[in-house]
Short mmCIF file of C-alpha atoms in Angstrom, two decimals:
data_model
loop_
_atom_site.label_atom_id
_atom_site.label_comp_id
_atom_site.label_asym_id
_atom_site.label_seq_id
_atom_site.Cartn_x
_atom_site.Cartn_y
_atom_site.Cartn_z
CA MET A 2 49.70 -16.03 -14.51
CA LYS A 3 48.39 -12.47 -14.77
CA ARG A 4 45.10 -13.80 -16.15
CA VAL A 5 44.76 -16.15 -13.15
CA TYR A 6 45.28 -13.25 -10.75
CA ASN A 7 42.63 -11.21 -12.60
CA ILE A 8 40.10 -14.04 -12.31
CA ILE A 9 40.82 -14.45 -8.59
CA GLY A 10 40.39 -10.71 -8.12
CA LEU A 11 37.05 -10.72 -9.90
CA LEU A 12 35.85 -13.62 -7.75
CA LEU A 13 36.86 -11.76 -4.59
CA VAL A 14 35.00 -8.63 -5.71
CA ALA A 15 31.90 -10.67 -6.55
CA THR A 16 32.02 -12.32 -3.12
CA LEU A 17 32.23 -8.91 -1.45
CA PHE A 18 29.18 -7.66 -3.38
CA ILE A 19 27.16 -10.76 -2.56
CA GLY A 20 27.99 -10.51 1.13
CA CYS A 21 27.69 -6.73 1.49
CA ASP A 22 24.10 -6.92 2.76
CA ASP A 23 25.20 -9.35 5.46
CA VAL A 24 28.03 -6.98 6.45
CA PHE A 25 25.74 -4.00 6.94
CA GLU A 26 22.91 -5.92 8.68
CA GLU A 27 23.16 -6.42 12.43
CA ASN A 28 23.36 -10.07 13.46
CA ILE A 29 20.28 -10.64 15.63
CA SER A 30 20.39 -14.44 15.50
CA ASP A 31 21.01 -14.81 19.25
CA ASP A 32 18.51 -12.14 20.29
CA SER A 33 14.92 -12.59 21.37
CA ILE A 34 12.02 -10.22 21.87
CA THR A 35 10.17 -9.34 25.07
CA VAL A 36 6.41 -9.32 24.60
CA ILE A 37 4.25 -6.69 26.28
CA SER A 38 0.70 -7.96 25.72
CA PRO A 39 -1.22 -10.14 25.81
CA LYS A 40 0.73 -11.84 28.58
CA ASP A 41 0.43 -15.50 29.54
CA ASP A 42 -3.12 -16.60 30.54
CA ALA A 43 -4.64 -13.23 29.60
CA ILE A 44 -8.43 -13.23 29.16
CA ILE A 45 -9.81 -10.92 26.47
CA ASN A 46 -13.52 -10.05 26.36
CA SER A 47 -13.51 -8.59 22.89
CA ASN A 48 -13.48 -9.56 19.23
CA SER A 49 -10.07 -8.00 18.70
CA VAL A 50 -6.58 -8.55 20.04
CA THR A 51 -3.76 -6.03 20.06
CA PHE A 52 -0.31 -7.61 20.14
CA ARG A 53 2.55 -5.46 21.48
CA TRP A 54 6.23 -6.18 21.97
CA ASP A 55 9.49 -4.36 22.64
CA VAL A 56 11.47 -3.00 19.69
CA LEU A 57 14.53 -5.12 18.86
CA ASP A 58 17.61 -3.18 17.75
CA GLY A 59 18.67 -4.35 14.30
CA ALA A 60 15.24 -5.69 13.29
CA SER A 61 13.50 -4.04 10.33
CA GLU A 62 10.28 -6.08 10.62
CA TYR A 63 8.65 -8.68 12.83
CA ASN A 64 6.96 -12.01 12.23
CA VAL A 65 3.92 -12.59 14.45
CA GLN A 66 2.53 -16.11 14.72
CA VAL A 67 -0.69 -17.11 16.49
CA SER A 68 -1.77 -20.74 16.80
CA GLU A 69 -4.90 -22.40 18.15
CA GLN A 70 -3.85 -24.15 21.34
CA SER A 71 -5.97 -27.29 20.96
CA SER A 72 -5.02 -28.11 17.37
CA PHE A 73 -1.68 -26.25 17.03
CA THR A 74 -3.09 -24.79 13.80
CA ILE A 75 -1.49 -21.47 12.84
CA VAL A 76 -4.32 -18.97 12.42
CA LEU A 77 -2.14 -15.89 11.92
CA ASP A 78 1.31 -15.53 10.34
CA SER A 79 1.92 -11.86 9.64
CA MET A 80 4.91 -9.60 8.87
CA VAL A 81 4.76 -6.23 10.65
CA GLN A 82 7.11 -3.27 10.39
CA GLY A 83 6.14 -1.70 13.70
CA ASN A 84 5.86 -3.28 17.14
CA ILE A 85 2.06 -3.41 17.37
CA LEU A 86 -0.59 -5.41 15.50
CA SER A 87 -4.39 -5.38 15.97
CA VAL A 88 -6.49 -8.18 14.47
CA GLN A 89 -9.98 -9.56 14.72
CA MET A 90 -10.24 -13.06 16.23
CA GLN A 91 -12.91 -15.56 17.18
CA SER A 92 -13.37 -16.88 20.71
CA GLY A 93 -10.93 -19.62 21.72
CA ILE A 94 -7.59 -20.31 23.39
CA TYR A 95 -4.41 -19.33 21.55
CA ASP A 96 -0.63 -19.11 21.79
CA TRP A 97 1.39 -16.34 20.19
CA GLN A 98 5.03 -15.54 19.55
CA VAL A 99 7.06 -12.96 17.67
CA ARG A 100 10.56 -12.70 16.22
CA GLY A 101 12.59 -9.93 14.61
CA GLU A 102 13.96 -10.08 11.08
CA ASN A 103 16.23 -8.08 8.79
CA PHE A 104 17.59 -8.75 5.32
CA ALA A 105 20.20 -11.26 6.51
CA TYR A 106 19.18 -12.55 9.95
CA VAL A 107 16.22 -13.63 12.09
CA SER A 108 16.08 -13.61 15.87
CA SER A 109 14.72 -16.38 18.08
CA TYR A 110 10.96 -16.43 18.62
CA SER A 111 9.77 -15.07 21.94
CA PHE A 112 8.58 -17.68 24.43
CA PRO A 113 4.95 -18.54 23.50
CA GLU A 114 2.34 -16.69 25.52
CA SER A 115 -1.17 -18.08 25.88
CA PHE A 116 -4.37 -16.06 25.92
CA SER A 117 -8.07 -16.72 25.59
CA ILE A 118 -10.82 -14.79 23.87
CA GLU A 119 -14.22 -15.11 25.53
CA SER A 120 -17.40 -14.23 23.69
CA THR A 121 -19.50 -11.43 25.13
CA ASN A 122 -22.66 -9.58 24.16
CA ASN A 123 -21.21 -6.29 25.35
CA LEU A 124 -20.07 -4.42 22.24
CA ALA A 125 -18.49 -1.51 24.11
CA ASP A 126 -14.98 -3.03 23.99
CA GLN A 127 -15.33 -4.54 20.51
CA ASN A 128 -14.37 -3.10 17.14
CA VAL A 129 -15.78 -3.21 13.64
CA PHE A 130 -12.98 -4.25 11.27
CA LEU A 131 -13.42 -2.56 7.88
CA ASN A 132 -12.49 -4.66 4.85
CA ALA A 133 -12.95 -2.61 1.68
CA PRO A 134 -12.19 -0.20 0.26
CA SER A 135 -8.84 0.47 1.88
CA ASP A 136 -8.26 3.68 3.82
CA ASN A 137 -7.51 6.81 1.74
CA PHE A 138 -8.81 5.04 -1.37
CA TYR A 139 -8.67 7.06 -4.62
CA THR A 140 -11.29 6.26 -7.23
CA GLY A 141 -13.03 7.71 -10.24
CA ASN A 142 -16.04 5.42 -9.73
CA ASN A 143 -19.07 6.89 -7.95
CA THR A 144 -20.51 3.46 -7.11
CA ILE A 145 -18.57 1.70 -4.35
CA ILE A 146 -19.35 -1.33 -2.20
CA LEU A 147 -18.34 -0.93 1.43
CA SER A 148 -17.69 -4.10 3.42
CA TRP A 149 -16.72 -5.02 6.97
CA SER A 150 -16.30 -8.11 9.17
CA VAL A 151 -19.26 -9.50 11.07
CA ILE A 152 -19.36 -9.24 14.88
CA GLN A 153 -21.15 -12.23 16.39
CA ALA A 154 -22.91 -10.23 19.10
CA ALA A 155 -24.18 -7.50 16.74
CA ASP A 156 -27.84 -7.31 15.77
CA SER A 157 -27.28 -4.62 13.13
CA TYR A 158 -24.92 -1.91 11.93
CA SER A 159 -25.17 1.83 11.48
CA ILE A 160 -23.42 3.79 8.75
CA GLN A 161 -22.53 7.46 8.51
CA VAL A 162 -20.94 9.20 5.52
CA GLU A 163 -19.45 12.68 5.63
CA LYS A 164 -18.44 14.78 2.63
CA THR A 165 -15.58 17.26 2.86
CA LEU A 166 -15.24 19.83 0.08
CA ASP A 167 -13.29 23.10 0.16
CA GLY A 168 -12.73 22.65 3.90
CA ASN A 169 -16.43 22.24 4.67
CA THR A 170 -17.75 18.94 6.08
CA SER A 171 -21.37 17.81 5.99
CA ILE A 172 -23.17 14.54 6.76
CA VAL A 173 -24.64 13.12 3.54
CA LEU A 174 -25.86 9.74 4.83
CA GLN A 175 -27.02 8.26 8.14
CA GLN A 176 -28.62 4.84 8.07
CA ASN A 177 -29.36 2.35 10.84
CA GLU A 178 -30.61 -1.24 11.03
CA ILE A 179 -28.26 -2.61 8.37
CA THR A 180 -28.31 -6.36 8.90
CA GLY A 181 -25.64 -7.39 6.40
CA ALA A 182 -21.90 -6.68 6.31
CA SER A 183 -21.87 -4.55 3.17
CA PHE A 184 -23.44 -1.39 1.82
CA THR A 185 -23.38 0.24 -1.63
CA LEU A 186 -22.70 3.94 -2.05
CA ASP A 187 -23.96 5.23 -5.39
CA SER A 188 -24.03 8.54 -7.25
CA SER A 189 -26.83 9.87 -5.03
CA ILE A 190 -24.25 9.99 -2.21
CA LEU A 191 -20.99 10.25 -4.16
CA ASP A 192 -22.41 13.07 -6.24
CA GLU A 193 -19.26 15.15 -6.83
CA ASP A 194 -15.50 15.03 -6.44
CA ALA A 195 -14.75 15.30 -2.72
CA VAL A 196 -13.36 13.43 0.27
CA TYR A 197 -15.95 11.02 1.72
CA GLY A 198 -15.44 9.64 5.21
CA TRP A 199 -17.40 6.47 5.90
CA SER A 200 -17.96 5.09 9.39
CA ILE A 201 -19.55 1.87 10.66
CA LYS A 202 -20.60 0.83 14.16
CA ALA A 203 -22.21 -2.37 15.46
CA VAL A 204 -25.35 -2.27 17.63
CA ASN A 205 -27.36 -4.67 19.78
CA ASP A 206 -30.03 -4.28 22.47
CA ILE A 207 -27.60 -3.48 25.27
CA SER A 208 -24.56 -1.80 23.71
CA GLU A 209 -22.77 -0.53 20.65
CA THR A 210 -19.21 -0.18 19.37
CA SER A 211 -17.44 3.02 18.54
CA PHE A 212 -17.42 4.02 14.87
CA SER A 213 -14.64 2.61 12.67
CA SER A 214 -13.77 5.02 9.86
CA ARG A 215 -11.97 5.31 6.54
CA ASN A 216 -11.74 7.87 3.72
CA ILE A 217 -12.60 7.69 0.04
CA PHE A 218 -11.20 10.27 -2.40
CA LEU A 219 -13.54 10.62 -5.38
CA ASP A 220 -11.68 12.11 -8.34
CA THR A 221 -13.26 12.03 -11.80
CA THR A 222 -11.17 14.86 -13.25
CA VAL A 223 -8.93 13.79 -16.13
CA PRO A 224 -5.31 14.96 -15.75
CA ASN A 225 -4.03 17.68 -18.06
CA GLN A 226 -2.53 16.73 -21.38
CA PRO A 227 1.23 16.95 -20.80
CA THR A 228 3.35 19.36 -22.82
CA LEU A 229 6.81 18.33 -23.99
CA THR A 230 9.71 20.66 -23.23
CA SER A 231 12.95 19.02 -24.37
CA PRO A 232 14.43 17.86 -26.60
CA ASN A 233 12.78 19.94 -29.30
CA ASP A 234 11.06 18.36 -32.27
CA ASN A 235 13.50 17.19 -34.96
CA ASP A 236 16.50 17.75 -32.69
CA THR A 237 19.74 15.86 -33.32
CA THR A 238 21.14 14.39 -30.12
CA SER A 239 23.85 12.15 -28.73
CA THR A 240 22.96 8.66 -27.53
CA THR A 241 22.18 9.87 -23.99
CA VAL A 242 19.09 12.07 -23.92
CA ASP A 243 17.35 13.91 -21.07
CA PHE A 244 13.61 13.97 -21.77
CA THR A 245 11.56 16.60 -19.89
CA TRP A 246 7.92 17.65 -19.98
CA ASN A 247 5.29 19.58 -18.03
CA SER A 248 2.20 18.02 -16.47
CA GLY A 249 0.43 21.29 -15.67
CA ALA A 250 -1.55 22.23 -12.55
CA ASP A 251 -4.29 19.97 -11.19
CA THR A 252 -7.46 22.06 -10.90
CA GLY A 253 -9.80 19.34 -9.57
CA ASN A 254 -11.46 19.30 -6.15
CA VAL A 255 -9.46 16.18 -5.29
CA GLN A 256 -5.88 16.04 -6.51
CA SER A 257 -4.88 12.40 -6.82
CA PRO A 258 -1.20 11.45 -7.02
CA LEU A 259 -0.04 11.46 -10.64
CA ALA A 260 2.00 8.92 -12.60
CA ASN A 261 3.83 9.85 -15.82
CA LEU A 262 4.42 7.42 -18.67
CA LEU A 263 7.15 8.16 -21.23
CA GLU A 264 7.15 6.09 -24.42
CA ILE A 265 9.96 5.95 -27.00
CA SER A 266 9.35 4.32 -30.37
CA THR A 267 11.00 3.70 -33.73
CA ASP A 268 7.81 4.72 -35.58
CA GLU A 269 5.43 7.64 -35.16
CA ASN A 270 2.44 5.33 -34.63
CA PHE A 271 4.17 3.76 -31.61
CA SER A 272 3.62 0.22 -32.84
CA SER A 273 7.30 -0.55 -32.08
CA ILE A 274 7.98 0.87 -28.63
CA VAL A 275 11.63 0.37 -27.73
CA GLN A 276 11.33 1.69 -24.17
CA SER A 277 8.68 2.93 -21.76
CA TYR A 278 9.26 4.53 -18.37
CA ASN A 279 6.85 4.95 -15.48
CA THR A 280 8.40 7.92 -13.72
CA GLY A 281 5.80 8.45 -10.99
CA GLU A 282 5.37 12.17 -10.32
CA VAL A 283 8.79 13.00 -11.81
CA VAL A 284 8.54 14.89 -15.11
CA SER A 285 11.93 13.93 -16.56
CA GLN A 286 13.79 10.81 -17.61
CA GLN A 287 17.24 10.10 -18.99
CA HIS A 288 17.60 7.40 -21.65
CA THR A 289 20.67 6.01 -23.39
CA PHE A 290 20.05 4.67 -26.88
CA SER A 291 21.87 1.53 -27.99
CA ASN A 292 21.23 2.33 -31.68
CA THR A 293 21.32 5.48 -33.79
CA GLY A 294 18.54 6.69 -36.05
CA ILE A 295 15.21 8.49 -35.82
CA PHE A 296 13.07 7.97 -32.71
CA TYR A 297 9.71 9.30 -31.53
CA TRP A 298 8.58 10.12 -28.00
CA ARG A 299 5.41 11.07 -26.17
CA VAL A 300 4.03 11.24 -22.63
CA ARG A 301 0.72 10.37 -20.97
CA ILE A 302 -0.40 11.06 -17.38
CA SER A 303 -2.64 8.91 -15.20
CA ASP A 304 -3.72 9.41 -11.61
CA GLU A 305 -4.30 7.07 -8.68
CA ALA A 306 -8.05 7.32 -9.21
CA GLY A 307 -7.70 5.66 -12.63
CA ASN A 308 -8.13 8.73 -14.85
CA GLU A 309 -5.84 9.08 -17.89
CA SER A 310 -4.92 12.13 -19.92
CA SER A 311 -4.65 12.14 -23.67
CA TYR A 312 -1.15 11.68 -25.06
CA SER A 313 1.04 14.69 -25.55
CA GLU A 314 2.11 15.74 -28.99
CA THR A 315 4.64 13.43 -30.61
CA ARG A 316 8.19 14.64 -31.17
CA SER A 317 11.00 13.07 -33.16
CA ILE A 318 14.74 13.11 -32.55
CA THR A 319 17.69 11.92 -34.56
CA VAL A 320 20.25 10.03 -32.48
CA GLU A 321 23.79 10.10 -33.88
#
């Protein structure tokens, strides 16, 4: 009988763990969201739409759906963590709705609101949507293709690139009459490690857009070789070991976020790695060995720009 009670107890505990997320999430099933804009029958003379809605208590993210009114085809189905979303859209008539979500529940969709986008040759209220690279992009490559979305009313595009180094900003490129939707920056522009801000605007005979801008962080400096601190070489340890090391100071013009890789192996050539840890910027890691014996460990550092250090020295430990 005691064994039966133990099994029932374990089942109850398991049920509590499975349902704990539901317990801590607010039930928003019967709630709905109030939209702010665009409101029903709104007319938008632009290539972009900004959707806004009221925050719903208990929602951690929102699902925005936009459908083409004539065909009911969903043209946008996006998850958003805030309560605003700006997207580029073609001319047409659309319906949109939004609902709140959390880990356990979803609210009702808002009542669909209709809006229309009308084409216009006036670029003043339109925006250039930049595609690639992403904003605050770290790279070790000094040849990069910039791309953006086409605006129907644009005749051409203008590009401007600024370089910021040691707090000083200078314009390193200004070029007009670009007829495509891409442009290649090479080493003549990206000539040293620095922050490069690139901006694009659309132009026609009667108007132009504002500049749309993003940053590129060029970092070609290889991270320092890490130095191991503990345990010492040839140490004898228990099965739980705290590994620590030092990554050193980054002396480059651009200091990309670092990622540390710890490798533990049964042989000094690391052909039989028993465990590897990506510790991010943390320079320590605890590991519990399931077997005793001699093990080897080393560390390598990479950065977000794709540069990799050489491996640290290799140390051995005896686990008893």
